Amino acid sequence: RERDMYIKQWYQRRVREEIEDLRCQLAKRSDKSGTGALPDDYVSTKHQLLAVQAELERTQGELDKKFSETTQYNNLKKMLAKKNDQMKDLRSRLRKHEPTDD
């Protein structure tokens, strides 16, 4: 759905912006304080990054779940299964009438 796609893109944009902000903060801190505070800042920034990535994965999972529950998706899935069954039937009928030369 268009709305779900918009929400997914919005979350992805938000995560990219937050990651970029974290990188800028890390760069500013390392410039101001030298290399002494870098390990602590790095650990803090890494934790924030992991939290944001976990939120993104959770949100994407929710959107995927919502999408798979839509009527359009289920109808398409049923149509595809029906066509696959038809293809299997046609192949088996073709094998009966025109055996391959193996």
Short mmCIF file of N, CA and C in Angstrom, two decimals:
data_model
loop_
_atom_site.label_atom_id
_atom_site.label_comp_id
_atom_site.label_asym_id
_atom_site.label_seq_id
_atom_site.Cartn_x
_atom_site.Cartn_y
_atom_site.Cartn_z
N ARG A 1 0.83 -1.18 0.00
CA ARG A 1 0.00 0.00 0.00
C ARG A 1 0.87 1.23 0.00
N GLU A 2 0.34 2.27 -0.56
CA GLU A 2 1.10 3.51 -0.70
C GLU A 2 1.44 4.10 0.67
N ARG A 3 0.48 4.05 1.58
CA ARG A 3 0.69 4.61 2.91
C ARG A 3 1.79 3.84 3.66
N ASP A 4 1.77 2.52 3.56
CA ASP A 4 2.79 1.71 4.22
C ASP A 4 4.17 1.98 3.63
N MET A 5 4.22 2.14 2.30
CA MET A 5 5.49 2.43 1.65
C MET A 5 6.01 3.78 2.10
N TYR A 6 5.11 4.76 2.23
CA TYR A 6 5.50 6.08 2.70
C TYR A 6 6.05 6.01 4.12
N ILE A 7 5.39 5.25 4.97
CA ILE A 7 5.84 5.11 6.37
C ILE A 7 7.20 4.44 6.41
N LYS A 8 7.39 3.40 5.61
CA LYS A 8 8.67 2.70 5.57
C LYS A 8 9.78 3.65 5.13
N GLN A 9 9.52 4.42 4.08
CA GLN A 9 10.52 5.37 3.58
C GLN A 9 10.81 6.43 4.63
N TRP A 10 9.77 6.87 5.34
CA TRP A 10 9.95 7.89 6.37
C TRP A 10 10.84 7.35 7.48
N TYR A 11 10.61 6.13 7.93
CA TYR A 11 11.45 5.53 8.97
C TYR A 11 12.88 5.35 8.49
N GLN A 12 13.06 4.91 7.26
CA GLN A 12 14.40 4.75 6.74
C GLN A 12 15.14 6.08 6.66
N ARG A 13 14.43 7.11 6.22
CA ARG A 13 15.03 8.45 6.17
C ARG A 13 15.41 8.90 7.57
N ARG A 14 14.52 8.69 8.52
CA ARG A 14 14.76 9.09 9.91
C ARG A 14 15.98 8.37 10.48
N VAL A 15 16.10 7.09 10.20
CA VAL A 15 17.24 6.32 10.70
C VAL A 15 18.54 6.81 10.07
N ARG A 16 18.51 7.05 8.74
CA ARG A 16 19.72 7.57 8.09
C ARG A 16 20.14 8.92 8.67
N GLU A 17 19.16 9.79 8.91
CA GLU A 17 19.46 11.10 9.49
C GLU A 17 20.03 10.95 10.90
N GLU A 18 19.45 10.04 11.67
CA GLU A 18 19.95 9.85 13.04
C GLU A 18 21.35 9.27 13.04
N ILE A 19 21.63 8.36 12.12
CA ILE A 19 22.98 7.80 12.01
C ILE A 19 23.96 8.89 11.63
N GLU A 20 23.58 9.74 10.69
CA GLU A 20 24.45 10.84 10.28
C GLU A 20 24.68 11.81 11.43
N ASP A 21 23.64 12.10 12.21
CA ASP A 21 23.79 12.97 13.38
C ASP A 21 24.76 12.36 14.39
N LEU A 22 24.64 11.06 14.60
CA LEU A 22 25.55 10.39 15.54
C LEU A 22 26.99 10.46 15.06
N ARG A 23 27.17 10.29 13.76
CA ARG A 23 28.53 10.40 13.21
C ARG A 23 29.09 11.80 13.39
N CYS A 24 28.24 12.81 13.15
CA CYS A 24 28.69 14.20 13.33
C CYS A 24 29.03 14.48 14.79
N GLN A 25 28.19 13.98 15.70
CA GLN A 25 28.45 14.17 17.12
C GLN A 25 29.77 13.52 17.51
N LEU A 26 30.02 12.34 17.01
CA LEU A 26 31.27 11.65 17.31
C LEU A 26 32.46 12.43 16.77
N ALA A 27 32.33 12.95 15.56
CA ALA A 27 33.42 13.73 14.97
C ALA A 27 33.68 15.00 15.78
N LYS A 28 32.62 15.69 16.21
CA LYS A 28 32.77 16.91 17.00
C LYS A 28 33.43 16.62 18.34
N ARG A 29 33.00 15.55 18.97
CA ARG A 29 33.57 15.20 20.28
C ARG A 29 35.04 14.85 20.18
N SER A 30 35.39 14.13 19.13
CA SER A 30 36.79 13.75 18.98
C SER A 30 37.64 14.97 18.63
N ASP A 31 37.07 15.95 17.92
CA ASP A 31 37.81 17.17 17.60
C ASP A 31 38.02 18.02 18.85
N LYS A 32 36.99 18.12 19.69
CA LYS A 32 37.07 18.97 20.88
C LYS A 32 37.94 18.37 21.98
N SER A 33 37.80 17.09 22.21
CA SER A 33 38.46 16.50 23.36
C SER A 33 39.70 15.71 23.03
N GLY A 34 40.10 15.71 21.81
CA GLY A 34 41.26 14.91 21.44
C GLY A 34 40.85 13.45 21.37
N THR A 35 41.79 12.56 21.59
CA THR A 35 41.48 11.14 21.48
C THR A 35 41.20 10.50 22.83
N GLY A 36 41.31 11.22 23.93
CA GLY A 36 41.10 10.65 25.26
C GLY A 36 39.69 10.17 25.50
N ALA A 37 38.69 10.92 25.06
CA ALA A 37 37.30 10.57 25.30
C ALA A 37 36.70 9.74 24.16
N LEU A 38 37.48 9.48 23.16
CA LEU A 38 36.97 8.78 21.99
C LEU A 38 36.40 7.39 22.30
N PRO A 39 37.08 6.55 23.07
CA PRO A 39 36.51 5.23 23.33
C PRO A 39 35.13 5.28 23.99
N ASP A 40 34.95 6.16 24.98
CA ASP A 40 33.65 6.27 25.64
C ASP A 40 32.59 6.77 24.66
N ASP A 41 32.95 7.79 23.87
CA ASP A 41 32.00 8.32 22.89
C ASP A 41 31.68 7.28 21.84
N TYR A 42 32.68 6.54 21.45
CA TYR A 42 32.46 5.51 20.44
C TYR A 42 31.49 4.45 20.95
N VAL A 43 31.68 4.01 22.18
CA VAL A 43 30.80 2.99 22.75
C VAL A 43 29.38 3.53 22.85
N SER A 44 29.24 4.76 23.32
CA SER A 44 27.92 5.37 23.44
C SER A 44 27.24 5.50 22.08
N THR A 45 27.99 5.97 21.12
CA THR A 45 27.46 6.14 19.78
C THR A 45 27.11 4.80 19.16
N LYS A 46 27.94 3.81 19.40
CA LYS A 46 27.68 2.47 18.86
C LYS A 46 26.38 1.91 19.45
N HIS A 47 26.16 2.12 20.75
CA HIS A 47 24.92 1.65 21.38
C HIS A 47 23.71 2.36 20.78
N GLN A 48 23.83 3.65 20.56
CA GLN A 48 22.73 4.41 19.97
C GLN A 48 22.45 3.90 18.55
N LEU A 49 23.50 3.65 17.80
CA LEU A 49 23.36 3.15 16.44
C LEU A 49 22.67 1.79 16.44
N LEU A 50 23.08 0.91 17.33
CA LEU A 50 22.46 -0.41 17.40
C LEU A 50 20.99 -0.32 17.79
N ALA A 51 20.66 0.62 18.68
CA ALA A 51 19.27 0.81 19.08
C ALA A 51 18.43 1.29 17.90
N VAL A 52 18.98 2.22 17.12
CA VAL A 52 18.26 2.74 15.96
C VAL A 52 18.09 1.65 14.91
N GLN A 53 19.13 0.84 14.70
CA GLN A 53 19.02 -0.24 13.72
C GLN A 53 18.00 -1.28 14.17
N ALA A 54 17.96 -1.57 15.46
CA ALA A 54 16.97 -2.52 15.98
C ALA A 54 15.55 -1.98 15.78
N GLU A 55 15.38 -0.68 16.01
CA GLU A 55 14.07 -0.06 15.80
C GLU A 55 13.67 -0.14 14.32
N LEU A 56 14.61 0.10 13.44
CA LEU A 56 14.34 0.02 12.00
C LEU A 56 13.92 -1.40 11.61
N GLU A 57 14.64 -2.40 12.09
CA GLU A 57 14.30 -3.78 11.77
C GLU A 57 12.92 -4.14 12.30
N ARG A 58 12.61 -3.70 13.51
CA ARG A 58 11.31 -3.98 14.11
C ARG A 58 10.20 -3.33 13.28
N THR A 59 10.42 -2.09 12.89
CA THR A 59 9.43 -1.36 12.10
C THR A 59 9.24 -2.00 10.74
N GLN A 60 10.33 -2.41 10.11
CA GLN A 60 10.22 -3.07 8.81
C GLN A 60 9.47 -4.38 8.95
N GLY A 61 9.72 -5.11 10.03
CA GLY A 61 9.00 -6.35 10.27
C GLY A 61 7.51 -6.11 10.43
N GLU A 62 7.17 -5.05 11.16
CA GLU A 62 5.75 -4.71 11.34
C GLU A 62 5.09 -4.36 10.01
N LEU A 63 5.80 -3.58 9.19
CA LEU A 63 5.25 -3.20 7.89
C LEU A 63 5.10 -4.42 6.98
N ASP A 64 6.09 -5.31 7.01
CA ASP A 64 6.01 -6.53 6.20
C ASP A 64 4.83 -7.39 6.65
N LYS A 65 4.62 -7.46 7.95
CA LYS A 65 3.51 -8.24 8.49
C LYS A 65 2.18 -7.62 8.05
N LYS A 66 2.07 -6.29 8.16
CA LYS A 66 0.85 -5.61 7.73
C LYS A 66 0.60 -5.86 6.25
N PHE A 67 1.66 -5.78 5.46
CA PHE A 67 1.53 -5.98 4.02
C PHE A 67 1.05 -7.39 3.71
N SER A 68 1.62 -8.37 4.40
CA SER A 68 1.24 -9.76 4.11
C SER A 68 -0.18 -10.07 4.56
N GLU A 69 -0.76 -9.21 5.36
CA GLU A 69 -2.13 -9.42 5.82
C GLU A 69 -3.16 -8.69 4.94
N THR A 70 -2.71 -7.95 3.94
CA THR A 70 -3.65 -7.20 3.10
C THR A 70 -4.40 -8.14 2.18
N THR A 71 -5.58 -7.74 1.81
CA THR A 71 -6.42 -8.54 0.92
C THR A 71 -5.77 -8.70 -0.45
N GLN A 72 -5.17 -7.62 -0.95
CA GLN A 72 -4.54 -7.68 -2.26
C GLN A 72 -3.41 -8.72 -2.27
N TYR A 73 -2.60 -8.74 -1.23
CA TYR A 73 -1.49 -9.67 -1.16
C TYR A 73 -2.01 -11.11 -1.11
N ASN A 74 -3.01 -11.35 -0.28
CA ASN A 74 -3.56 -12.69 -0.16
C ASN A 74 -4.20 -13.15 -1.47
N ASN A 75 -4.91 -12.25 -2.16
CA ASN A 75 -5.50 -12.60 -3.45
C ASN A 75 -4.43 -12.95 -4.47
N LEU A 76 -3.37 -12.15 -4.50
CA LEU A 76 -2.27 -12.40 -5.43
C LEU A 76 -1.59 -13.73 -5.12
N LYS A 77 -1.43 -14.03 -3.85
CA LYS A 77 -0.81 -15.29 -3.44
C LYS A 77 -1.66 -16.48 -3.87
N LYS A 78 -2.99 -16.36 -3.73
CA LYS A 78 -3.90 -17.43 -4.16
C LYS A 78 -3.85 -17.61 -5.68
N MET A 79 -3.82 -16.48 -6.40
CA MET A 79 -3.76 -16.55 -7.86
C MET A 79 -2.47 -17.22 -8.31
N LEU A 80 -1.37 -16.89 -7.67
CA LEU A 80 -0.08 -17.47 -8.02
C LEU A 80 -0.08 -18.97 -7.73
N ALA A 81 -0.63 -19.39 -6.62
CA ALA A 81 -0.71 -20.81 -6.30
C ALA A 81 -1.56 -21.55 -7.33
N LYS A 82 -2.66 -20.94 -7.73
CA LYS A 82 -3.54 -21.54 -8.74
C LYS A 82 -2.80 -21.70 -10.07
N LYS A 83 -2.08 -20.65 -10.48
CA LYS A 83 -1.32 -20.72 -11.73
C LYS A 83 -0.21 -21.76 -11.65
N ASN A 84 0.43 -21.88 -10.51
CA ASN A 84 1.48 -22.90 -10.35
C ASN A 84 0.89 -24.30 -10.49
N ASP A 85 -0.28 -24.51 -9.90
CA ASP A 85 -0.95 -25.81 -10.02
C ASP A 85 -1.32 -26.08 -11.48
N GLN A 86 -1.77 -25.05 -12.18
CA GLN A 86 -2.11 -25.21 -13.60
C GLN A 86 -0.87 -25.60 -14.41
N MET A 87 0.25 -24.94 -14.10
CA MET A 87 1.50 -25.24 -14.80
C MET A 87 1.93 -26.69 -14.55
N LYS A 88 1.81 -27.15 -13.32
CA LYS A 88 2.17 -28.54 -13.00
C LYS A 88 1.29 -29.51 -13.79
N ASP A 89 0.01 -29.21 -13.82
CA ASP A 89 -0.93 -30.06 -14.55
C ASP A 89 -0.59 -30.08 -16.04
N LEU A 90 -0.34 -28.92 -16.61
CA LEU A 90 -0.02 -28.85 -18.04
C LEU A 90 1.28 -29.58 -18.36
N ARG A 91 2.26 -29.45 -17.48
CA ARG A 91 3.54 -30.15 -17.71
C ARG A 91 3.34 -31.66 -17.68
N SER A 92 2.57 -32.12 -16.70
CA SER A 92 2.35 -33.57 -16.61
C SER A 92 1.56 -34.07 -17.83
N ARG A 93 0.59 -33.31 -18.31
CA ARG A 93 -0.16 -33.70 -19.50
C ARG A 93 0.73 -33.69 -20.73
N LEU A 94 1.62 -32.72 -20.81
CA LEU A 94 2.53 -32.65 -21.95
C LEU A 94 3.50 -33.83 -21.94
N ARG A 95 3.97 -34.24 -20.77
CA ARG A 95 4.88 -35.38 -20.68
C ARG A 95 4.20 -36.67 -21.15
N LYS A 96 2.90 -36.78 -20.89
CA LYS A 96 2.17 -37.98 -21.32
C LYS A 96 2.11 -38.05 -22.84
N HIS A 97 1.91 -36.93 -23.48
CA HIS A 97 1.71 -36.91 -24.93
C HIS A 97 3.01 -36.74 -25.72
N GLU A 98 4.01 -36.08 -25.13
CA GLU A 98 5.26 -35.86 -25.84
C GLU A 98 6.43 -36.17 -24.92
N PRO A 99 6.80 -37.43 -24.83
CA PRO A 99 7.93 -37.78 -23.95
C PRO A 99 9.23 -37.16 -24.48
N THR A 100 10.11 -36.81 -23.57
CA THR A 100 11.39 -36.21 -23.97
C THR A 100 12.36 -37.29 -24.40
N ASP A 101 13.35 -36.91 -25.21
CA ASP A 101 14.39 -37.84 -25.69
C ASP A 101 15.63 -37.70 -24.84
N ASP A 102 15.64 -38.33 -23.69
CA ASP A 102 16.82 -38.24 -22.80
C ASP A 102 17.70 -39.44 -22.92
#
